[in-house]
PDB file of C-alpha atoms in Angstrom:
ATOM      1  CA  GLY A 315     -71.086 124.613 154.627  1.00 67.00           C
ATOM      2  CA  ALA A 316     -69.750 123.084 157.792  1.00 81.00           C
ATOM      3  CA  VAL A 317     -69.468 125.310 160.859  1.00 91.00           C
ATOM      4  CA  VAL A 318     -66.409 125.799 163.012  1.00 95.00           C
ATOM      5  CA  SER A 319     -66.601 127.852 166.183  1.00 96.00           C
ATOM      6  CA  GLN A 320     -63.944 129.358 168.414  1.00 97.00           C
ATOM      7  CA  HIS A 321     -64.060 130.472 172.005  1.00 97.00           C
ATOM      8  CA  PRO A 322     -63.375 133.051 173.194  1.00 97.00           C
ATOM      9  CA  SER A 323     -63.691 135.514 170.330  1.00 97.00           C
ATOM     10  CA  TRP A 324     -61.323 137.851 172.106  1.00 97.00           C
ATOM     11  CA  VAL A 325     -59.238 137.768 175.251  1.00 97.00           C
ATOM     12  CA  ILE A 326     -57.019 140.210 177.109  1.00 97.00           C
ATOM     13  CA  CYS A 327     -54.522 138.834 179.574  1.00 96.00           C
ATOM     14  CA  LYS A 328     -51.526 139.891 181.599  1.00 96.00           C
ATOM     15  CA  SER A 329     -48.018 138.984 180.574  1.00 97.00           C
ATOM     16  CA  GLY A 330     -46.938 135.642 182.013  1.00 96.00           C
ATOM     17  CA  THR A 331     -50.377 134.065 182.156  1.00 97.00           C
ATOM     18  CA  SER A 332     -51.632 131.199 180.001  1.00 97.00           C
ATOM     19  CA  VAL A 333     -54.591 131.409 177.676  1.00 97.00           C
ATOM     20  CA  LYS A 334     -56.636 128.551 176.238  1.00 97.00           C
ATOM     21  CA  ILE A 335     -58.498 128.866 172.937  1.00 98.00           C
ATOM     22  CA  GLU A 336     -61.083 126.295 171.909  1.00 97.00           C
ATOM     23  CA  CYS A 337     -61.939 125.239 168.370  1.00 96.00           C
ATOM     24  CA  ARG A 338     -65.049 123.158 167.760  1.00 95.00           C
ATOM     25  CA  SER A 339     -66.536 121.583 164.679  1.00 91.00           C
ATOM     26  CA  LEU A 340     -70.264 121.967 165.266  1.00 92.00           C
ATOM     27  CA  ASP A 341     -71.893 119.706 162.705  1.00 86.00           C
ATOM     28  CA  PHE A 342     -69.155 117.341 161.639  1.00 85.00           C
ATOM     29  CA  GLN A 343     -66.284 115.341 163.032  1.00 86.00           C
ATOM     30  CA  ALA A 344     -62.788 116.527 162.283  1.00 84.00           C
ATOM     31  CA  THR A 345     -59.882 114.158 162.724  1.00 80.00           C
ATOM     32  CA  THR A 346     -57.588 116.994 161.716  1.00 86.00           C
ATOM     33  CA  MET A 347     -57.718 120.652 162.624  1.00 91.00           C
ATOM     34  CA  PHE A 348     -55.263 123.393 161.799  1.00 93.00           C
ATOM     35  CA  TRP A 349     -54.130 126.390 163.834  1.00 96.00           C
ATOM     36  CA  TYR A 350     -53.065 129.645 162.197  1.00 96.00           C
ATOM     37  CA  ARG A 351     -51.797 132.958 163.502  1.00 97.00           C
ATOM     38  CA  GLN A 352     -52.251 136.294 161.794  1.00 96.00           C
ATOM     39  CA  PHE A 353     -50.478 139.513 162.740  1.00 95.00           C
ATOM     40  CA  PRO A 354     -51.936 142.892 161.698  1.00 91.00           C
ATOM     41  CA  LYS A 355     -51.778 143.539 157.958  1.00 89.00           C
ATOM     42  CA  GLN A 356     -50.159 140.155 157.353  1.00 92.00           C
ATOM     43  CA  SER A 357     -51.351 136.871 155.955  1.00 93.00           C
ATOM     44  CA  LEU A 358     -52.251 133.740 157.869  1.00 94.00           C
ATOM     45  CA  MET A 359     -49.353 131.592 158.976  1.00 94.00           C
ATOM     46  CA  LEU A 360     -49.902 127.925 159.719  1.00 93.00           C
ATOM     47  CA  MET A 361     -48.693 127.089 163.213  1.00 95.00           C
ATOM     48  CA  ALA A 362     -49.559 123.435 163.583  1.00 93.00           C
ATOM     49  CA  THR A 363     -51.705 120.536 162.472  1.00 90.00           C
ATOM     50  CA  SER A 364     -53.789 119.045 165.253  1.00 88.00           C
ATOM     51  CA  ASN A 365     -54.513 115.335 164.980  1.00 84.00           C
ATOM     52  CA  GLU A 366     -57.203 113.670 167.071  1.00 83.00           C
ATOM     53  CA  GLY A 367     -55.701 111.271 169.568  1.00 83.00           C
ATOM     54  CA  SER A 368     -52.094 111.992 168.711  1.00 84.00           C
ATOM     55  CA  LYS A 369     -49.476 114.679 168.979  1.00 87.00           C
ATOM     56  CA  ALA A 370     -49.735 117.828 166.936  1.00 91.00           C
ATOM     57  CA  THR A 371     -47.357 118.521 164.083  1.00 91.00           C
ATOM     58  CA  TYR A 372     -45.764 121.944 164.391  1.00 94.00           C
ATOM     59  CA  GLU A 373     -44.456 124.108 161.589  1.00 92.00           C
ATOM     60  CA  GLN A 374     -40.838 125.120 161.582  1.00 93.00           C
ATOM     61  CA  GLY A 375     -40.142 127.930 164.011  1.00 94.00           C
ATOM     62  CA  VAL A 376     -43.218 127.365 166.175  1.00 95.00           C
ATOM     63  CA  GLU A 377     -42.387 126.466 169.767  1.00 94.00           C
ATOM     64  CA  LYS A 378     -44.348 123.390 170.732  1.00 93.00           C
ATOM     65  CA  ASP A 379     -43.783 123.963 174.444  1.00 95.00           C
ATOM     66  CA  LYS A 380     -45.206 127.457 174.206  1.00 96.00           C
ATOM     67  CA  PHE A 381     -48.202 126.650 172.021  1.00 97.00           C
ATOM     68  CA  LEU A 382     -49.742 123.500 173.480  1.00 96.00           C
ATOM     69  CA  ILE A 383     -52.287 121.769 171.288  1.00 94.00           C
ATOM     70  CA  ASN A 384     -54.707 119.103 172.459  1.00 91.00           C
ATOM     71  CA  HIS A 385     -57.168 117.323 170.187  1.00 89.00           C
ATOM     72  CA  ALA A 386     -58.931 115.022 172.599  1.00 83.00           C
ATOM     73  CA  SER A 387     -62.109 114.476 170.618  1.00 89.00           C
ATOM     74  CA  LEU A 388     -63.314 114.528 167.039  1.00 88.00           C
ATOM     75  CA  THR A 389     -65.017 117.879 167.541  1.00 91.00           C
ATOM     76  CA  LEU A 390     -62.642 119.798 169.795  1.00 93.00           C
ATOM     77  CA  SER A 391     -59.087 121.062 169.560  1.00 94.00           C
ATOM     78  CA  THR A 392     -57.543 123.475 172.033  1.00 95.00           C
ATOM     79  CA  LEU A 393     -54.571 125.805 171.733  1.00 97.00           C
ATOM     80  CA  THR A 394     -52.961 126.988 174.952  1.00 97.00           C
ATOM     81  CA  VAL A 395     -50.565 129.901 174.776  1.00 97.00           C
ATOM     82  CA  THR A 396     -48.359 129.394 177.806  1.00 97.00           C
ATOM     83  CA  SER A 397     -46.635 132.251 179.606  1.00 96.00           C
ATOM     84  CA  ALA A 398     -47.992 134.724 177.093  1.00 96.00           C
ATOM     85  CA  HIS A 399     -46.025 137.866 176.289  1.00 96.00           C
ATOM     86  CA  PRO A 400     -46.985 140.983 174.326  1.00 96.00           C
ATOM     87  CA  GLU A 401     -45.356 139.597 171.180  1.00 96.00           C
ATOM     88  CA  ASP A 402     -47.879 136.732 171.273  1.00 97.00           C
ATOM     89  CA  SER A 403     -50.692 139.219 170.716  1.00 97.00           C
ATOM     90  CA  SER A 404     -52.263 138.140 167.469  1.00 97.00           C
ATOM     91  CA  PHE A 405     -55.368 136.798 165.729  1.00 97.00           C
ATOM     92  CA  TYR A 406     -55.525 133.008 166.159  1.00 98.00           C
ATOM     93  CA  ILE A 407     -57.666 131.057 163.715  1.00 97.00           C
ATOM     94  CA  CYS A 408     -58.464 127.364 163.499  1.00 96.00           C
ATOM     95  CA  SER A 409     -59.797 125.346 160.596  1.00 94.00           C
ATOM     96  CA  ALA A 410     -60.922 121.834 159.776  1.00 90.00           C
ATOM     97  CA  ASN A 411     -61.914 119.855 156.756  1.00 79.00           C
ATOM     98  CA  LEU A 412     -64.617 117.273 156.538  1.00 72.00           C
ATOM     99  CA  GLY A 413     -62.104 114.481 156.235  1.00 65.00           C
ATOM    100  CA  LEU A 414     -64.142 112.813 153.539  1.00 66.00           C
ATOM    101  CA  ALA A 415     -62.769 111.526 150.282  1.00 59.00           C
ATOM    102  CA  GLY A 416     -63.049 114.319 147.768  1.00 59.00           C
ATOM    103  CA  ALA A 417     -64.048 116.902 150.375  1.00 62.00           C
ATOM    104  CA  ARG A 418     -61.091 119.197 150.126  1.00 71.00           C
ATOM    105  CA  GLU A 419     -62.288 122.536 151.363  1.00 79.00           C
ATOM    106  CA  GLN A 420     -61.285 123.734 154.820  1.00 86.00           C
ATOM    107  CA  PHE A 421     -63.764 125.510 157.039  1.00 91.00           C
ATOM    108  CA  PHE A 422     -62.404 128.239 159.260  1.00 95.00           C
ATOM    109  CA  GLY A 423     -63.462 129.481 162.641  1.00 96.00           C
ATOM    110  CA  PRO A 424     -64.165 133.173 163.239  1.00 96.00           C
ATOM    111  CA  GLY A 425     -60.841 133.677 165.004  1.00 97.00           C
ATOM    112  CA  THR A 426     -59.736 134.677 168.500  1.00 98.00           C
ATOM    113  CA  ARG A 427     -58.037 137.984 169.081  1.00 97.00           C
ATOM    114  CA  LEU A 428     -55.462 137.727 171.852  1.00 97.00           C
ATOM    115  CA  THR A 429     -54.049 140.847 173.464  1.00 97.00           C
ATOM    116  CA  VAL A 430     -51.300 140.404 176.021  1.00 97.00           C
ATOM    117  CA  LEU A 431     -50.634 143.420 178.209  1.00 96.00           C
TER     118      LEU A 431
ATOM    119  CA  ASP B 462     -46.738 123.613 147.959  1.00 55.00           C
ATOM    120  CA  ALA B 463     -46.333 125.660 144.806  1.00 58.00           C
ATOM    121  CA  LYS B 464     -46.234 129.417 145.199  1.00 86.00           C
ATOM    122  CA  THR B 465     -48.784 131.777 143.729  1.00 94.00           C
ATOM    123  CA  THR B 466     -48.577 135.356 142.521  1.00 95.00           C
ATOM    124  CA  GLN B 467     -51.505 137.733 142.816  1.00 97.00           C
ATOM    125  CA  PRO B 468     -51.891 141.475 142.363  1.00 97.00           C
ATOM    126  CA  THR B 469     -51.755 143.339 145.650  1.00 96.00           C
ATOM    127  CA  SER B 470     -55.024 145.146 145.125  1.00 97.00           C
ATOM    128  CA  MET B 471     -57.884 145.619 142.669  1.00 98.00           C
ATOM    129  CA  ASP B 472     -60.948 147.790 142.426  1.00 97.00           C
ATOM    130  CA  CYS B 473     -64.316 146.874 141.005  1.00 96.00           C
ATOM    131  CA  ALA B 474     -67.575 148.741 140.556  1.00 97.00           C
ATOM    132  CA  GLU B 475     -70.610 147.393 142.355  1.00 97.00           C
ATOM    133  CA  GLY B 476     -72.703 145.182 140.080  1.00 97.00           C
ATOM    134  CA  ARG B 477     -69.868 144.527 137.678  1.00 97.00           C
ATOM    135  CA  ALA B 478     -67.894 141.308 137.360  1.00 97.00           C
ATOM    136  CA  ALA B 479     -64.696 141.076 139.376  1.00 98.00           C
ATOM    137  CA  ASN B 480     -61.939 139.060 137.718  1.00 98.00           C
ATOM    138  CA  LEU B 481     -59.096 138.149 140.061  1.00 98.00           C
ATOM    139  CA  PRO B 482     -56.000 136.635 138.427  1.00 98.00           C
ATOM    140  CA  CYS B 483     -53.512 134.219 139.934  1.00 97.00           C
ATOM    141  CA  ASN B 484     -50.286 132.816 138.551  1.00 97.00           C
ATOM    142  CA  HIS B 485     -49.107 129.402 139.672  1.00 95.00           C
ATOM    143  CA  SER B 486     -46.537 128.489 137.063  1.00 94.00           C
ATOM    144  CA  THR B 487     -44.864 125.777 139.165  1.00 92.00           C
ATOM    145  CA  ILE B 488     -48.048 123.871 139.969  1.00 91.00           C
ATOM    146  CA  SER B 489     -47.647 120.122 139.815  1.00 87.00           C
ATOM    147  CA  GLY B 490     -50.047 117.561 138.418  1.00 86.00           C
ATOM    148  CA  ASN B 491     -51.709 116.583 141.680  1.00 84.00           C
ATOM    149  CA  GLU B 492     -52.138 120.088 143.072  1.00 87.00           C
ATOM    150  CA  TYR B 493     -55.505 121.777 143.226  1.00 89.00           C
ATOM    151  CA  VAL B 494     -56.184 125.507 142.997  1.00 93.00           C
ATOM    152  CA  TYR B 495     -58.182 126.880 145.928  1.00 93.00           C
ATOM    153  CA  TRP B 496     -59.662 130.300 146.485  1.00 95.00           C
ATOM    154  CA  TYR B 497     -60.541 131.687 149.881  1.00 95.00           C
ATOM    155  CA  ARG B 498     -61.435 135.165 150.993  1.00 97.00           C
ATOM    156  CA  GLN B 499     -61.089 136.990 154.274  1.00 97.00           C
ATOM    157  CA  ILE B 500     -63.262 139.860 155.274  1.00 95.00           C
ATOM    158  CA  HIS B 501     -61.621 142.158 157.783  1.00 90.00           C
ATOM    159  CA  SER B 502     -61.186 140.587 161.246  1.00 88.00           C
ATOM    160  CA  GLN B 503     -62.958 137.369 160.304  1.00 94.00           C
ATOM    161  CA  GLY B 504     -61.810 133.852 159.531  1.00 95.00           C
ATOM    162  CA  PRO B 505     -61.244 132.962 155.873  1.00 95.00           C
ATOM    163  CA  GLN B 506     -64.178 131.699 153.849  1.00 94.00           C
ATOM    164  CA  TYR B 507     -63.896 128.946 151.265  1.00 92.00           C
ATOM    165  CA  ILE B 508     -65.008 130.025 147.785  1.00 95.00           C
ATOM    166  CA  ILE B 509     -64.139 127.387 145.221  1.00 93.00           C
ATOM    167  CA  HIS B 510     -61.478 124.952 144.103  1.00 91.00           C
ATOM    168  CA  GLY B 511     -60.525 123.060 140.949  1.00 92.00           C
ATOM    169  CA  LEU B 512     -57.945 120.789 139.385  1.00 91.00           C
ATOM    170  CA  LYS B 513     -58.023 121.444 135.648  1.00 91.00           C
ATOM    171  CA  ASN B 514     -61.611 121.948 134.588  1.00 88.00           C
ATOM    172  CA  ASN B 515     -63.462 125.198 135.018  1.00 94.00           C
ATOM    173  CA  GLU B 516     -65.721 125.217 138.043  1.00 95.00           C
ATOM    174  CA  THR B 517     -68.782 127.208 139.040  1.00 97.00           C
ATOM    175  CA  ASN B 518     -70.775 127.401 142.226  1.00 95.00           C
ATOM    176  CA  GLU B 519     -73.221 129.816 143.804  1.00 95.00           C
ATOM    177  CA  MET B 520     -70.431 132.192 144.810  1.00 95.00           C
ATOM    178  CA  ALA B 521     -68.059 132.309 141.869  1.00 97.00           C
ATOM    179  CA  SER B 522     -66.524 130.756 138.792  1.00 98.00           C
ATOM    180  CA  LEU B 523     -62.985 129.458 138.494  1.00 98.00           C
ATOM    181  CA  ILE B 524     -61.277 129.471 135.129  1.00 98.00           C
ATOM    182  CA  ILE B 525     -58.048 127.468 134.924  1.00 97.00           C
ATOM    183  CA  THR B 526     -55.865 127.753 131.830  1.00 96.00           C
ATOM    184  CA  GLU B 527     -55.158 124.636 129.841  1.00 95.00           C
ATOM    185  CA  ASP B 528     -51.524 124.531 130.964  1.00 95.00           C
ATOM    186  CA  ARG B 529     -52.738 125.104 134.561  1.00 95.00           C
ATOM    187  CA  LYS B 530     -50.151 127.814 135.106  1.00 95.00           C
ATOM    188  CA  SER B 531     -52.727 130.459 135.915  1.00 96.00           C
ATOM    189  CA  SER B 532     -56.321 130.864 136.919  1.00 97.00           C
ATOM    190  CA  THR B 533     -58.976 133.539 137.315  1.00 98.00           C
ATOM    191  CA  LEU B 534     -61.642 133.809 139.965  1.00 98.00           C
ATOM    192  CA  ILE B 535     -64.761 135.518 138.689  1.00 98.00           C
ATOM    193  CA  LEU B 536     -67.380 137.111 140.919  1.00 98.00           C
ATOM    194  CA  PRO B 537     -70.137 137.717 138.379  1.00 97.00           C
ATOM    195  CA  HIS B 538     -71.931 140.592 140.105  1.00 96.00           C
ATOM    196  CA  ALA B 539     -69.763 142.117 142.810  1.00 97.00           C
ATOM    197  CA  THR B 540     -71.428 143.706 145.833  1.00 97.00           C
ATOM    198  CA  LEU B 541     -70.019 145.890 148.577  1.00 97.00           C
ATOM    199  CA  ARG B 542     -69.956 142.828 150.834  1.00 96.00           C
ATOM    200  CA  ASP B 543     -67.472 141.191 148.492  1.00 97.00           C
ATOM    201  CA  THR B 544     -64.791 143.630 149.616  1.00 97.00           C
ATOM    202  CA  ALA B 545     -62.152 141.337 151.126  1.00 97.00           C
ATOM    203  CA  VAL B 546     -58.684 139.870 150.683  1.00 97.00           C
ATOM    204  CA  TYR B 547     -58.825 137.007 148.192  1.00 98.00           C
ATOM    205  CA  TYR B 548     -56.276 134.235 148.489  1.00 97.00           C
ATOM    206  CA  CYS B 549     -55.292 131.886 145.684  1.00 96.00           C
ATOM    207  CA  ILE B 550     -53.649 128.735 147.050  1.00 93.00           C
ATOM    208  CA  VAL B 551     -52.354 125.579 145.459  1.00 90.00           C
ATOM    209  CA  SER B 552     -52.263 122.485 147.591  1.00 84.00           C
ATOM    210  CA  SER B 553     -52.129 118.738 147.401  1.00 74.00           C
ATOM    211  CA  GLU B 554     -53.188 116.053 149.770  1.00 63.00           C
ATOM    212  CA  SER B 555     -50.487 115.445 152.350  1.00 56.00           C
ATOM    213  CA  GLY B 556     -51.477 112.223 153.980  1.00 50.00           C
ATOM    214  CA  GLY B 557     -55.005 111.067 154.644  1.00 49.00           C
ATOM    215  CA  SER B 558     -57.333 114.026 154.410  1.00 46.00           C
ATOM    216  CA  ASN B 559     -54.866 116.691 155.443  1.00 57.00           C
ATOM    217  CA  TYR B 560     -55.025 119.394 152.830  1.00 69.00           C
ATOM    218  CA  LYS B 561     -52.415 121.811 154.047  1.00 77.00           C
ATOM    219  CA  LEU B 562     -52.917 125.404 152.952  1.00 86.00           C
ATOM    220  CA  THR B 563     -50.153 127.979 152.659  1.00 87.00           C
ATOM    221  CA  PHE B 564     -51.527 131.487 152.452  1.00 91.00           C
ATOM    222  CA  GLY B 565     -49.755 134.180 150.458  1.00 91.00           C
ATOM    223  CA  LYS B 566     -50.506 137.881 150.647  1.00 92.00           C
ATOM    224  CA  GLY B 567     -53.613 137.716 148.498  1.00 96.00           C
ATOM    225  CA  THR B 568     -55.430 140.445 146.583  1.00 97.00           C
ATOM    226  CA  LEU B 569     -57.385 143.130 148.375  1.00 97.00           C
ATOM    227  CA  LEU B 570     -60.528 143.575 146.303  1.00 98.00           C
ATOM    228  CA  THR B 571     -62.376 146.798 146.965  1.00 98.00           C
ATOM    229  CA  VAL B 572     -65.873 147.028 145.536  1.00 98.00           C
ATOM    230  CA  ASN B 573     -66.890 150.632 145.059  1.00 97.00           C
ATOM    231  CA  PRO B 574     -70.473 151.941 144.985  1.00 95.00           C
TER     232      PRO B 574
END
């Protein structure tokens, strides 16, 4: 299947700093990528849909000014957690689908574990 | 998206078939059934999907009832590496190629030696 990578795989930062997470589709172009967040022992929650060349669509309750999403190319989307606080500590996962007619499966990255001290 | 109901957990003996049920009684005509799994601390992995016909691939089989209100994921010969949380999701196309997925709590499948 298609490969999606994330960088970094884990990050520890101080409260108040900003952290950028990259999501790349390695062997295909993705006009749409998705960002999820997962707290311990909970399921994945969709945060936003990242559209190449346009603004992201955020799910209800997700602060767009806190979680900045940029999808500047067909293979890269970035999520920036601005002014991170301990409650933002979580497992952040991105995904993409092939964007082809009939290709419905999403391919997920390995996730980025963020710890805010 | 329609909601799904899955058992919280299941056990299976190594080498035996694992049958994971999912209820999706409010599924609509254009919604597909997807199965993903998540091994601890990793990103989810796509397994299989279907609309109304049974499907089979190298990982699993998907059996969808005729009324489409439930389905069963079958892992024919479970191994220890199949221990994971399995998510059953129903989803339809929401503009272009955006297949939005809403994850429930899933079923924790534990394969025992």
